[in-house]
mmCIF file with all atom_site columns, N, CA and C in Angstrom:
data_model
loop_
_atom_site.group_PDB
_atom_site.id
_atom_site.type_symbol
_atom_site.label_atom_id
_atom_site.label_alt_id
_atom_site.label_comp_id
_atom_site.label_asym_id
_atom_site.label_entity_id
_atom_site.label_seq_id
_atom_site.pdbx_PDB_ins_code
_atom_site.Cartn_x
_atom_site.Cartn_y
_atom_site.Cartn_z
_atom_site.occupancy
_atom_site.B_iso_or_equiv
_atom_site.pdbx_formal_charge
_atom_site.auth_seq_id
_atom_site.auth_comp_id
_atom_site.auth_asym_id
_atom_site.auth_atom_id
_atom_site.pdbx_PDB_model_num
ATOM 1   N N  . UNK T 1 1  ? -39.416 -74.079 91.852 1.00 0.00 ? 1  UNK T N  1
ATOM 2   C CA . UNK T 1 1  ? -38.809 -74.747 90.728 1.00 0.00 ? 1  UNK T CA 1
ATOM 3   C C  . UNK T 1 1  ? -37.845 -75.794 91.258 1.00 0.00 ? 1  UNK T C  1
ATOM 4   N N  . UNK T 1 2  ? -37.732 -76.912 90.522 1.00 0.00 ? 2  UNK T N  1
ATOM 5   C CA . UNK T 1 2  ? -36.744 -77.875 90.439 1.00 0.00 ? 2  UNK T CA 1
ATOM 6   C C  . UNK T 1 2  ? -35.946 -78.418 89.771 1.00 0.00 ? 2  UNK T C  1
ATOM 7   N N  . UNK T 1 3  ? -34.279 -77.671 90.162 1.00 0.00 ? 3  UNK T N  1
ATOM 8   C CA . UNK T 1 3  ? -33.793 -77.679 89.490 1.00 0.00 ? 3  UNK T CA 1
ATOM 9   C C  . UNK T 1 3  ? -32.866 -79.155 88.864 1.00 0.00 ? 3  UNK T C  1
ATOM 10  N N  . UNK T 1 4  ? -32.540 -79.524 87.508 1.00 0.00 ? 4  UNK T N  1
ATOM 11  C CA . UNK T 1 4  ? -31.816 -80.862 87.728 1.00 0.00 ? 4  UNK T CA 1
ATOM 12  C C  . UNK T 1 4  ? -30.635 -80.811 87.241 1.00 0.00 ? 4  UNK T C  1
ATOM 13  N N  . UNK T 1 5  ? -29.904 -79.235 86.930 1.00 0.00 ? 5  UNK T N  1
ATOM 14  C CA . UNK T 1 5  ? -28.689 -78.913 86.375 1.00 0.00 ? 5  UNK T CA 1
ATOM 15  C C  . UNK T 1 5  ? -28.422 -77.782 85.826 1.00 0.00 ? 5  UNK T C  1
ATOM 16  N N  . UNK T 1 6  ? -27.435 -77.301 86.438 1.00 0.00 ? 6  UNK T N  1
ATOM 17  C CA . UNK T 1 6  ? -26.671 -76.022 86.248 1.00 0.00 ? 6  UNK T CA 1
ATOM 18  C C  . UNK T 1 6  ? -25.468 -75.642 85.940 1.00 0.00 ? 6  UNK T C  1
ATOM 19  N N  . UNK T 1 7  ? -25.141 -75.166 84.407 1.00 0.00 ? 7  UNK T N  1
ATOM 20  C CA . UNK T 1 7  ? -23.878 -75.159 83.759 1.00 0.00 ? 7  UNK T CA 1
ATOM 21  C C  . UNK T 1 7  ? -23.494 -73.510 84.038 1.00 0.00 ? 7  UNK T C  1
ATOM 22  N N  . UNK T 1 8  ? -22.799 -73.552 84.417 1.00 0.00 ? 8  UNK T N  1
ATOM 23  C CA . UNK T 1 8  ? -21.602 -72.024 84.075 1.00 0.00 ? 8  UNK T CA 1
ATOM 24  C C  . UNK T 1 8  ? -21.633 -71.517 82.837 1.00 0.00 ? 8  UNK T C  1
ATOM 25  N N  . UNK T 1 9  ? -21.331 -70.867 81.995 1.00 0.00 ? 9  UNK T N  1
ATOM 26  C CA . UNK T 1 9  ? -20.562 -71.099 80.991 1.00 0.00 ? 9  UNK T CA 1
ATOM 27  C C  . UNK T 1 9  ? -19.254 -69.936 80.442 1.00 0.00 ? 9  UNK T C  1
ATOM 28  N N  . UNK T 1 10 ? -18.045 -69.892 80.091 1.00 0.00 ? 10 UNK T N  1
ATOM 29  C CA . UNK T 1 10 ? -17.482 -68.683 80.039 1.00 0.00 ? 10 UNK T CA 1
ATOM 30  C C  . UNK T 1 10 ? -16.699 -68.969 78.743 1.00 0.00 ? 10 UNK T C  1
ATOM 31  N N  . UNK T 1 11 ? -16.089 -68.246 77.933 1.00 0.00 ? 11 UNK T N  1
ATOM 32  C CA . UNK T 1 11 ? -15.168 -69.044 76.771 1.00 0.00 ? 11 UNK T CA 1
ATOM 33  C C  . UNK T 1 11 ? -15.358 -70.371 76.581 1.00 0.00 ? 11 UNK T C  1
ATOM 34  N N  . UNK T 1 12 ? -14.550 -71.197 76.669 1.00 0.00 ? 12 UNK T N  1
ATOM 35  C CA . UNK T 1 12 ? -14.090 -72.262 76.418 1.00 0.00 ? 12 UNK T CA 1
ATOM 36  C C  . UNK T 1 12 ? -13.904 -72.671 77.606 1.00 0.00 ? 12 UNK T C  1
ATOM 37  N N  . UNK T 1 13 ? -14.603 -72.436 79.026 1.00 0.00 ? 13 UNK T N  1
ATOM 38  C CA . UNK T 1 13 ? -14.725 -73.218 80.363 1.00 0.00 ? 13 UNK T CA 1
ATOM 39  C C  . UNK T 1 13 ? -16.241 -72.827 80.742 1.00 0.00 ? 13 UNK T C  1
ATOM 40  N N  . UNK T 1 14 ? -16.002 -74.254 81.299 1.00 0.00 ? 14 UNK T N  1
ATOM 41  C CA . UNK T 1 14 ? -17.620 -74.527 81.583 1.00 0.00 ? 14 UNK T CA 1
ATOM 42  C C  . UNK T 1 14 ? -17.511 -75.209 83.025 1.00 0.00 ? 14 UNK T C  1
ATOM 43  N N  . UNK T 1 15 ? -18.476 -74.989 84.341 1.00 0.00 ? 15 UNK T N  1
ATOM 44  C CA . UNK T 1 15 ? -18.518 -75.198 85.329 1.00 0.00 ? 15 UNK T CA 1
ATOM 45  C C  . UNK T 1 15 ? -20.046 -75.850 85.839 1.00 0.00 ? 15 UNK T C  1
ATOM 46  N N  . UNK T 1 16 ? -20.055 -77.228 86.317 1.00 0.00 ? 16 UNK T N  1
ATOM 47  C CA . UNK T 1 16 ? -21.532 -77.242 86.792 1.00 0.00 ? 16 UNK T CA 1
ATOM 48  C C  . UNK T 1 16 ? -21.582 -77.475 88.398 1.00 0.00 ? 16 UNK T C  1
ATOM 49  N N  . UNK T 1 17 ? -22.430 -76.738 88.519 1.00 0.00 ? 17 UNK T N  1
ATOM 50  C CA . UNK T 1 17 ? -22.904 -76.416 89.941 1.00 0.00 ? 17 UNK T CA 1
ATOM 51  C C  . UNK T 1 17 ? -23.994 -77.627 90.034 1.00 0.00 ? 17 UNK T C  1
ATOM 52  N N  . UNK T 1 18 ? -23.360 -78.299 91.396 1.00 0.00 ? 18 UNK T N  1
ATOM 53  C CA . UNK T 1 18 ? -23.852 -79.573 91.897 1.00 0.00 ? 18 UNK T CA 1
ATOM 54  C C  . UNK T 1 18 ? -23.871 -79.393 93.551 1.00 0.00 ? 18 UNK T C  1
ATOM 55  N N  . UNK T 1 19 ? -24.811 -79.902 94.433 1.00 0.00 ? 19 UNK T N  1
ATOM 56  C CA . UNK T 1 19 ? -25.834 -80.366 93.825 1.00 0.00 ? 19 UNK T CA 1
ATOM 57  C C  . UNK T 1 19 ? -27.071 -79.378 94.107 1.00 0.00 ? 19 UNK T C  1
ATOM 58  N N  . UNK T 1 20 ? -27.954 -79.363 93.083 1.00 0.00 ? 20 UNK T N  1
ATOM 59  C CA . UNK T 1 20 ? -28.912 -78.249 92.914 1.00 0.00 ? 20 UNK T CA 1
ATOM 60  C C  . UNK T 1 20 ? -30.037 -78.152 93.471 1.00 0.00 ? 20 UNK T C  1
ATOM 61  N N  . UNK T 1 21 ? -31.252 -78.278 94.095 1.00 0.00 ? 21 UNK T N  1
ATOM 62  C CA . UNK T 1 21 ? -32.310 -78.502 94.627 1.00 0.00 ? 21 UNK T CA 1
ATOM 63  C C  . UNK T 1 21 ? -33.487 -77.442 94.465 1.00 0.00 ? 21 UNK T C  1
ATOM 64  N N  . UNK T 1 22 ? -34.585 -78.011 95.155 1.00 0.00 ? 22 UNK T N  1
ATOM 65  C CA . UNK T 1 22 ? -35.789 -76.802 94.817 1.00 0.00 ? 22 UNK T CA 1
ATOM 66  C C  . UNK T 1 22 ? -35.924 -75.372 95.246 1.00 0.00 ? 22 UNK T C  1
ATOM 67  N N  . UNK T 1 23 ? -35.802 -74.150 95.029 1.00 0.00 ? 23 UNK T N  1
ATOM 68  C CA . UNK T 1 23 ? -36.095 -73.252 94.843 1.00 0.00 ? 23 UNK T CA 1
ATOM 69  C C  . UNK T 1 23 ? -37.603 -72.608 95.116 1.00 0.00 ? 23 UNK T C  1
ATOM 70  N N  . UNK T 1 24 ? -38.028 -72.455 96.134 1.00 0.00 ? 24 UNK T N  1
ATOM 71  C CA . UNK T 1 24 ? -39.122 -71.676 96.517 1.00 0.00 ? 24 UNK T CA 1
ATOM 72  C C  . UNK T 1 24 ? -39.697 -70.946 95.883 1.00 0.00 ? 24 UNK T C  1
ATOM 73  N N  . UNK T 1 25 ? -40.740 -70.198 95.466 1.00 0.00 ? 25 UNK T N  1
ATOM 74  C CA . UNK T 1 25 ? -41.710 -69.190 94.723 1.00 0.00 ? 25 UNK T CA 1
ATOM 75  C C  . UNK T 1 25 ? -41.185 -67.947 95.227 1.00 0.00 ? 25 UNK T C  1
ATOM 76  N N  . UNK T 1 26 ? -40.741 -66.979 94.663 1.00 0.00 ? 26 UNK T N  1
ATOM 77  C CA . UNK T 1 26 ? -40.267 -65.662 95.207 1.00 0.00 ? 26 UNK T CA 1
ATOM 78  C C  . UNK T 1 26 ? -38.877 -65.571 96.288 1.00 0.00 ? 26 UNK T C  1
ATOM 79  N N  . UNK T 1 27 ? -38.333 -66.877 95.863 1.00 0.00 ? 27 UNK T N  1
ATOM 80  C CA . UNK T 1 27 ? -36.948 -66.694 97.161 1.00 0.00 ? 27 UNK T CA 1
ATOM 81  C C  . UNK T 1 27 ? -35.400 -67.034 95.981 1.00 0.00 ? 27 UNK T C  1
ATOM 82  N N  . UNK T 1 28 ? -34.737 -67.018 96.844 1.00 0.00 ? 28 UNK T N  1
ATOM 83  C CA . UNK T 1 28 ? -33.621 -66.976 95.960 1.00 0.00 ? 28 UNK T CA 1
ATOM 84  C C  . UNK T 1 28 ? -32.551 -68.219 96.728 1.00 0.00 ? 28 UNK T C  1
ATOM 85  N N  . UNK T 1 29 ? -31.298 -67.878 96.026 1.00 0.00 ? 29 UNK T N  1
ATOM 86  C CA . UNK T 1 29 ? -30.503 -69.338 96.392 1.00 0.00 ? 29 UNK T CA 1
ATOM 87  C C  . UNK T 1 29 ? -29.031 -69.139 96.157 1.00 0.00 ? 29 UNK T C  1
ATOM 88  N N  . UNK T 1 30 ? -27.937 -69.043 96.869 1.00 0.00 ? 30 UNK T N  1
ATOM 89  C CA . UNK T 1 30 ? -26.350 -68.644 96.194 1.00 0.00 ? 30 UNK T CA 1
ATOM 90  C C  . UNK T 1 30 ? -25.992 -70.162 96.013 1.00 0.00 ? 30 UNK T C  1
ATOM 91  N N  . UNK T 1 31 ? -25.252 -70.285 95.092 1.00 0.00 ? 31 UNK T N  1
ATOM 92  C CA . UNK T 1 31 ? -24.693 -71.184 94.647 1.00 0.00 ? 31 UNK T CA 1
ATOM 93  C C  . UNK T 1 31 ? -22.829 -71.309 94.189 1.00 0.00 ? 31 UNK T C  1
ATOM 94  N N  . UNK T 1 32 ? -21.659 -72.022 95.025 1.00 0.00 ? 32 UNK T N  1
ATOM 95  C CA . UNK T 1 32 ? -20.720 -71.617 94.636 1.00 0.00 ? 32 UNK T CA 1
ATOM 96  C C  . UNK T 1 32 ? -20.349 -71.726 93.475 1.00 0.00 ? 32 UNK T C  1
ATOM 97  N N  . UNK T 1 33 ? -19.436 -70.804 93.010 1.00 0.00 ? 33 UNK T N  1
ATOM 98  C CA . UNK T 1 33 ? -18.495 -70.881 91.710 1.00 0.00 ? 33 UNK T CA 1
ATOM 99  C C  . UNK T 1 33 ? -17.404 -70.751 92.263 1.00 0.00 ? 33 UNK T C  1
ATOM 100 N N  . UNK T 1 34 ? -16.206 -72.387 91.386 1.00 0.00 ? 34 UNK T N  1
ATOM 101 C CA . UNK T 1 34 ? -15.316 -72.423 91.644 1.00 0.00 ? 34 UNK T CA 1
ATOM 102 C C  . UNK T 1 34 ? -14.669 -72.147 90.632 1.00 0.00 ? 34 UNK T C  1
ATOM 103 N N  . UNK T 1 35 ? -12.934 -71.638 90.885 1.00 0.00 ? 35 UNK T N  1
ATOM 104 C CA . UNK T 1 35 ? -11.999 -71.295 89.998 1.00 0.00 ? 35 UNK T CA 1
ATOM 105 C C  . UNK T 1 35 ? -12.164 -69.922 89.534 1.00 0.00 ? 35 UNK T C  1
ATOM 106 N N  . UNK T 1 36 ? -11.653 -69.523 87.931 1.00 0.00 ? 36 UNK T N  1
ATOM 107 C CA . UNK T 1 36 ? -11.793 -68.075 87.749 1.00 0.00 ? 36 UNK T CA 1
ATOM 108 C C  . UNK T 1 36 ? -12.609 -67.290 87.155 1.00 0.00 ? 36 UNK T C  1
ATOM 109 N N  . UNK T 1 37 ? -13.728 -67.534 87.502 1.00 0.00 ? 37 UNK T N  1
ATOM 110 C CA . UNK T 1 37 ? -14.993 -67.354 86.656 1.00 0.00 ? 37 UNK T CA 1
ATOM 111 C C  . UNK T 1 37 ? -15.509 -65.898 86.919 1.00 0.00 ? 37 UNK T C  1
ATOM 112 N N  . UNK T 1 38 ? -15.721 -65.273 86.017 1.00 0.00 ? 38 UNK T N  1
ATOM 113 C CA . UNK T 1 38 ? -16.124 -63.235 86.220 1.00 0.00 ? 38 UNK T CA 1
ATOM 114 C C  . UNK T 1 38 ? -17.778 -63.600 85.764 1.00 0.00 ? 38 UNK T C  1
ATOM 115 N N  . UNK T 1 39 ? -18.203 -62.304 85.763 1.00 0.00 ? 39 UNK T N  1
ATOM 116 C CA . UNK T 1 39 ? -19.184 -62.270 85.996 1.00 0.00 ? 39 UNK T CA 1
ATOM 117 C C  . UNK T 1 39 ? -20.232 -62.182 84.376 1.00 0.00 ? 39 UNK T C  1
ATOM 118 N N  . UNK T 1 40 ? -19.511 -62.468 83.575 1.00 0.00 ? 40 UNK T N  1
ATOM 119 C CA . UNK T 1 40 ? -19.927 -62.585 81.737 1.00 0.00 ? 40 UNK T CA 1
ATOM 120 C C  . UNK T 1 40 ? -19.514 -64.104 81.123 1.00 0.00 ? 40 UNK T C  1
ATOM 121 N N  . UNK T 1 41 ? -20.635 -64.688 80.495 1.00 0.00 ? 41 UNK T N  1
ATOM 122 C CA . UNK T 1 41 ? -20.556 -65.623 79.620 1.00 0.00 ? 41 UNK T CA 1
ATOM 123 C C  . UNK T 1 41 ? -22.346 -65.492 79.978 1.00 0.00 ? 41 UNK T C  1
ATOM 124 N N  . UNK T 1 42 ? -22.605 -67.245 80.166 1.00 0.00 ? 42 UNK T N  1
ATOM 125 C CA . UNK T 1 42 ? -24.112 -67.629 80.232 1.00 0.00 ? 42 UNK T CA 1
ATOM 126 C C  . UNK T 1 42 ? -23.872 -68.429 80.768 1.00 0.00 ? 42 UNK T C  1
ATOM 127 N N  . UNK T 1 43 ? -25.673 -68.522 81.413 1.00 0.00 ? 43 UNK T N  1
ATOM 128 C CA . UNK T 1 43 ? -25.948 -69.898 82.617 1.00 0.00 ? 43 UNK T CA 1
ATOM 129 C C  . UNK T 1 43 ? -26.940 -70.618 81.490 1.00 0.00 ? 43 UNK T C  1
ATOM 130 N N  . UNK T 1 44 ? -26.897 -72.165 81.869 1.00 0.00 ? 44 UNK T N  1
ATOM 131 C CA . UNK T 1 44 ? -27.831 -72.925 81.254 1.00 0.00 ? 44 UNK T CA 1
ATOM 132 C C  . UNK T 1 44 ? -28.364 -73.586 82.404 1.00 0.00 ? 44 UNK T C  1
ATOM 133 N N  . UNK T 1 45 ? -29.652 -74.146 82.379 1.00 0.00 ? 45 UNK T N  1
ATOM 134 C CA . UNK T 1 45 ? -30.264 -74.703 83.448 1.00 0.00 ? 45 UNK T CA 1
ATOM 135 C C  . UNK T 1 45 ? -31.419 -76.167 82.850 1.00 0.00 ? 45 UNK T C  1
ATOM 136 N N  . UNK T 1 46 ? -31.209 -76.628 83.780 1.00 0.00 ? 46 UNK T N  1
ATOM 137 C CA . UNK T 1 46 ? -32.389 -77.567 83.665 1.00 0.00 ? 46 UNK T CA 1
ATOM 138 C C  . UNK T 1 46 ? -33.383 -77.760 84.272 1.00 0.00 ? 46 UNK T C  1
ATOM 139 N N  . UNK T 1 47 ? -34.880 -77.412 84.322 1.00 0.00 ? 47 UNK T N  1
ATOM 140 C CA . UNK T 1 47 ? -36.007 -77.114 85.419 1.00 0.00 ? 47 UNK T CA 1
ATOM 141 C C  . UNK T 1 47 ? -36.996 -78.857 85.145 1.00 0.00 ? 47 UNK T C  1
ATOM 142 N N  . UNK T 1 48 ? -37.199 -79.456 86.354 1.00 0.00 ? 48 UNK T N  1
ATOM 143 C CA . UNK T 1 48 ? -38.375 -80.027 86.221 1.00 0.00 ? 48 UNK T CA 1
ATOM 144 C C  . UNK T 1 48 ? -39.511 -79.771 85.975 1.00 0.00 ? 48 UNK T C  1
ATOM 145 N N  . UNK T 1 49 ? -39.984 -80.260 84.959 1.00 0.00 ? 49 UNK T N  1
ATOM 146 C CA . UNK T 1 49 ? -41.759 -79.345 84.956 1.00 0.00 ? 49 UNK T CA 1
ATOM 147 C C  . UNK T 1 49 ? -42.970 -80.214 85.483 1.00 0.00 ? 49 UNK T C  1
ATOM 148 N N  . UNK T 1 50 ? -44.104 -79.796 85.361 1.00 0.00 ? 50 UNK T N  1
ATOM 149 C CA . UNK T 1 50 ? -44.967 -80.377 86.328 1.00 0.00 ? 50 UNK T CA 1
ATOM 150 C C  . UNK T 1 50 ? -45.222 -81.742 86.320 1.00 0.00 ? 50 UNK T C  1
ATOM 151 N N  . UNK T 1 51 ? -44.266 -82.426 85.247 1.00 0.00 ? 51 UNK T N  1
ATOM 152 C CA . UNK T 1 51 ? -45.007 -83.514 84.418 1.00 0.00 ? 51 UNK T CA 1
ATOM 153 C C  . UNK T 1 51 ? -44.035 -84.301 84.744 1.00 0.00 ? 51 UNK T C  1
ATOM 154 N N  . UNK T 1 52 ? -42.925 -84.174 85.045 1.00 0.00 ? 52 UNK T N  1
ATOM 155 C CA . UNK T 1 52 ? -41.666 -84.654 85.099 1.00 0.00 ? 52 UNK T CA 1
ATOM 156 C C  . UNK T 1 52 ? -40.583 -84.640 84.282 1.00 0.00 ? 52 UNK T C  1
ATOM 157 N N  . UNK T 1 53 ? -40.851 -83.927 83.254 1.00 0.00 ? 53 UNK T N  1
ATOM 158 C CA . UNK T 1 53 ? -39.962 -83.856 82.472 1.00 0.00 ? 53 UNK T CA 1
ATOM 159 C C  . UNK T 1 53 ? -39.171 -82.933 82.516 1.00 0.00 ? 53 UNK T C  1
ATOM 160 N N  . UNK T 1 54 ? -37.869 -82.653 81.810 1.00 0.00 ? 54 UNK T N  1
ATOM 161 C CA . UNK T 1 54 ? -36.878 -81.902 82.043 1.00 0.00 ? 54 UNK T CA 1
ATOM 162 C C  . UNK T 1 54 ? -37.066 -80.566 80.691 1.00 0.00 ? 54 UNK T C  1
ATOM 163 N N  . UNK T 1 55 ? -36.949 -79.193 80.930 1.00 0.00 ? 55 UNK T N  1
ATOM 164 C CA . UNK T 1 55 ? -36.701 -78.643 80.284 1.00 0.00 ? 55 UNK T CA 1
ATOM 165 C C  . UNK T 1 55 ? -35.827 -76.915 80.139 1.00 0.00 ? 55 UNK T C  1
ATOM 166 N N  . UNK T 1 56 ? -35.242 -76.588 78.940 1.00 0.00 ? 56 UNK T N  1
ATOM 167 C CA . UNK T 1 56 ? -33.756 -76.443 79.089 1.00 0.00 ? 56 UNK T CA 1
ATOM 168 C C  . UNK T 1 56 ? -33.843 -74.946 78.779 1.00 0.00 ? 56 UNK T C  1
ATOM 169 N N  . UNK T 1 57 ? -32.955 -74.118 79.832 1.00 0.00 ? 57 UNK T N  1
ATOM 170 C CA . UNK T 1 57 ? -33.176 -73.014 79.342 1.00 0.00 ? 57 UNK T CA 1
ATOM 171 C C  . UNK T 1 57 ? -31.625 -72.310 79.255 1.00 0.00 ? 57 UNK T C  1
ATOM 172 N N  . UNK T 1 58 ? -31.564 -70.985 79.038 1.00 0.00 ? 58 UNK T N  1
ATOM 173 C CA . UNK T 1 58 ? -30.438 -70.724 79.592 1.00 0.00 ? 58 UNK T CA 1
ATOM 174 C C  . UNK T 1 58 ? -29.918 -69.148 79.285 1.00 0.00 ? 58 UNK T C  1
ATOM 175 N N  . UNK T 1 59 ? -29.616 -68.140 79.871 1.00 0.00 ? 59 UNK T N  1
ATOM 176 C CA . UNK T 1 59 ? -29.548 -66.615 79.964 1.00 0.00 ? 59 UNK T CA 1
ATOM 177 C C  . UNK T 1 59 ? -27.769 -66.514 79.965 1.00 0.00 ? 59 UNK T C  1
ATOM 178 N N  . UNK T 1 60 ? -27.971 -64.630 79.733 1.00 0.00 ? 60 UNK T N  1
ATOM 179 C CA . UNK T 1 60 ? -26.911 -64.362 79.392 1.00 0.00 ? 60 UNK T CA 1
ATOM 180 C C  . UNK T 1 60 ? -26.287 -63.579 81.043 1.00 0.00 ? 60 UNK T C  1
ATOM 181 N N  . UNK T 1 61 ? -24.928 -63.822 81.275 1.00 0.00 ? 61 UNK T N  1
ATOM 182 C CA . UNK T 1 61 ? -24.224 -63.061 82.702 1.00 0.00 ? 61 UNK T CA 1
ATOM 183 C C  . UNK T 1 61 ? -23.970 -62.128 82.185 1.00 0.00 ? 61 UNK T C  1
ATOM 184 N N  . UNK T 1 62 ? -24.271 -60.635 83.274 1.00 0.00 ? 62 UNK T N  1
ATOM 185 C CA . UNK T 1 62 ? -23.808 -59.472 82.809 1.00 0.00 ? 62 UNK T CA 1
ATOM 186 C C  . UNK T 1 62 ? -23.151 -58.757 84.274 1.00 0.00 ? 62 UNK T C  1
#
């Protein structure tokens, strides 16, 4: 996957993780978080799809 943006999200603070890149089939990737961010709110993401276009997803932190 390719990613073209990655939001934090927690209350009323929001963090984007820059800069993001491709992601392998079955591998994984740490990414820092700065400031005071726990481990609950949601991530939003933006994936390139095969076509080039951008599309938007985004899960809940637990």
């Amino acid at each position: 996957m390719t990613y073209n943006h990655i939001t934090l999200i927690q209350s009323n603070y929001s963090q984007s993780i820059n800069p993001v890149d491709m992601v392998a089939p079955y591998s994984s990737i740490r990414l820092p978080i700065h400031g005071n961010m726990s481990g609950y709110g949601k991530v939003k993401w933006t994936v390139v799809n095969d076509y080039g276009g951008h599309e938007l997803s985004e899960s809940a932190l637990k």
